[in-house]
Amino acid sequence: MLPGKLLPGDIVAVRYPMYKHLAIVSDQLSTFNGQTFPNLISLSYRTGTVQEEPWHSVVGNKVVERSTISGNKSSRSVLSRARTCMQLNIQYDLLTFNCEHFVRYACGLSVESVQIKNAFYGTAIGVASCLLLPKVTLTRFALLATTGAIASLRHTLNKI
């Protein structure tokens, strides 16, 4: 997606093989290789906290798309709530407050991570399937649990 088509407060999803990293388009700009891009505000494992960073630092060479996540807050409110998280030094936690939790909070939505929920559901289905199969081996157990989690995550990626 071209950054020029995005507005401050929009939510973008950066595609990774197993998940999407979500970020908020800032009203601040940075220049990279002679081109101007909006900064992105996100909470990531890489930084450990909510940071406003240049587009290229967050995106790199990954595919970016507009997220389907949107809330009932104005773009000004979304940016204000995001920056409040920066000031409060909110810390990254994969299960309890990751990039999806952060974006949903900033947008005024319920604070949850559909990606994490679906990974757990997929794993549970894989484990249950394994337990129902005869001759359960550790390898078969691990394979089915992983397959369930991957299938669930792939399904989720298309919805975020």
Short mmCIF file of N, CA and C in Angstrom, two decimals, residues 5 19 27-28 37 39 44-45 52 66 75 81 91 97 100 105 110 112 120 122-123 128 130-131 133 138 151-152 158:
data_model
loop_
_atom_site.label_atom_id
_atom_site.label_comp_id
_atom_site.label_asym_id
_atom_site.label_seq_id
_atom_site.Cartn_x
_atom_site.Cartn_y
_atom_site.Cartn_z
N LYS A 5 -1.81 7.21 0.42
CA LYS A 5 -3.25 6.94 0.49
C LYS A 5 -3.75 6.81 1.92
N TYR A 19 1.78 -13.80 11.26
CA TYR A 19 0.91 -12.82 11.92
C TYR A 19 0.99 -11.50 11.19
N ASP A 27 0.50 11.62 12.41
CA ASP A 27 0.39 12.90 11.71
C ASP A 27 1.78 13.54 11.53
N GLN A 28 2.81 12.85 11.96
CA GLN A 28 4.20 13.31 11.80
C GLN A 28 4.84 12.58 10.62
N PHE A 37 7.43 9.86 4.20
CA PHE A 37 6.50 8.84 4.67
C PHE A 37 5.93 9.27 6.03
N ASN A 39 5.10 8.69 9.91
CA ASN A 39 5.60 7.85 10.99
C ASN A 39 4.50 6.86 11.36
N SER A 44 5.59 -3.01 19.96
CA SER A 44 6.20 -4.21 19.38
C SER A 44 7.16 -4.89 20.34
N TYR A 45 7.39 -6.14 20.06
CA TYR A 45 8.40 -6.91 20.79
C TYR A 45 9.77 -6.28 20.57
N GLU A 52 6.80 5.89 18.47
CA GLU A 52 6.49 6.52 17.20
C GLU A 52 7.79 6.49 16.41
N ARG A 66 -4.03 -1.70 4.50
CA ARG A 66 -4.92 -1.04 5.45
C ARG A 66 -5.64 -2.13 6.24
N SER A 75 -9.81 10.46 14.40
CA SER A 75 -8.37 10.24 14.20
C SER A 75 -7.56 10.99 15.25
N ARG A 81 -4.84 8.87 22.22
CA ARG A 81 -4.81 7.67 23.07
C ARG A 81 -3.52 6.88 22.85
N GLN A 91 4.23 -1.43 28.36
CA GLN A 91 5.17 -2.48 27.96
C GLN A 91 4.49 -3.55 27.11
N PHE A 97 -0.93 -7.65 26.20
CA PHE A 97 -0.97 -6.34 25.57
C PHE A 97 0.06 -6.26 24.45
N GLU A 100 -1.96 -5.64 18.63
CA GLU A 100 -3.40 -5.65 18.36
C GLU A 100 -4.18 -5.08 19.54
N TYR A 105 -7.27 -0.60 21.62
CA TYR A 105 -7.45 0.37 22.70
C TYR A 105 -7.50 1.79 22.13
N SER A 110 -12.88 -2.99 22.21
CA SER A 110 -12.53 -3.90 23.30
C SER A 110 -11.07 -4.30 23.14
N GLU A 112 -8.53 -6.69 23.03
CA GLU A 112 -8.35 -8.12 22.84
C GLU A 112 -7.46 -8.35 21.63
N PHE A 120 -4.77 -19.91 20.06
CA PHE A 120 -5.12 -20.83 21.15
C PHE A 120 -6.20 -21.81 20.73
N GLY A 122 -6.86 -22.84 17.68
CA GLY A 122 -6.26 -23.79 16.75
C GLY A 122 -5.42 -24.83 17.45
N THR A 123 -4.66 -24.39 18.45
CA THR A 123 -3.85 -25.33 19.23
C THR A 123 -4.74 -26.32 19.98
N ALA A 128 -6.87 -31.68 20.81
CA ALA A 128 -8.04 -32.56 20.92
C ALA A 128 -8.03 -33.62 19.84
N CYS A 130 -5.46 -34.85 18.36
CA CYS A 130 -4.37 -35.78 18.67
C CYS A 130 -4.79 -36.78 19.74
N LEU A 131 -5.52 -36.29 20.74
CA LEU A 131 -5.94 -37.17 21.82
C LEU A 131 -6.95 -38.20 21.35
N LEU A 133 -6.85 -39.62 18.39
CA LEU A 133 -6.22 -40.55 17.47
C LEU A 133 -5.57 -41.71 18.23
N LEU A 138 4.53 -38.26 20.73
CA LEU A 138 4.89 -36.87 20.97
C LEU A 138 5.03 -36.11 19.65
N ALA A 151 -3.24 -23.08 11.08
CA ALA A 151 -4.49 -22.94 10.32
C ALA A 151 -5.35 -21.83 10.90
N SER A 152 -5.40 -21.76 12.20
CA SER A 152 -6.20 -20.73 12.85
C SER A 152 -5.63 -19.34 12.60
N ASN A 158 -6.59 -13.05 7.46
CA ASN A 158 -7.45 -12.52 6.40
C ASN A 158 -8.52 -11.60 6.95
#
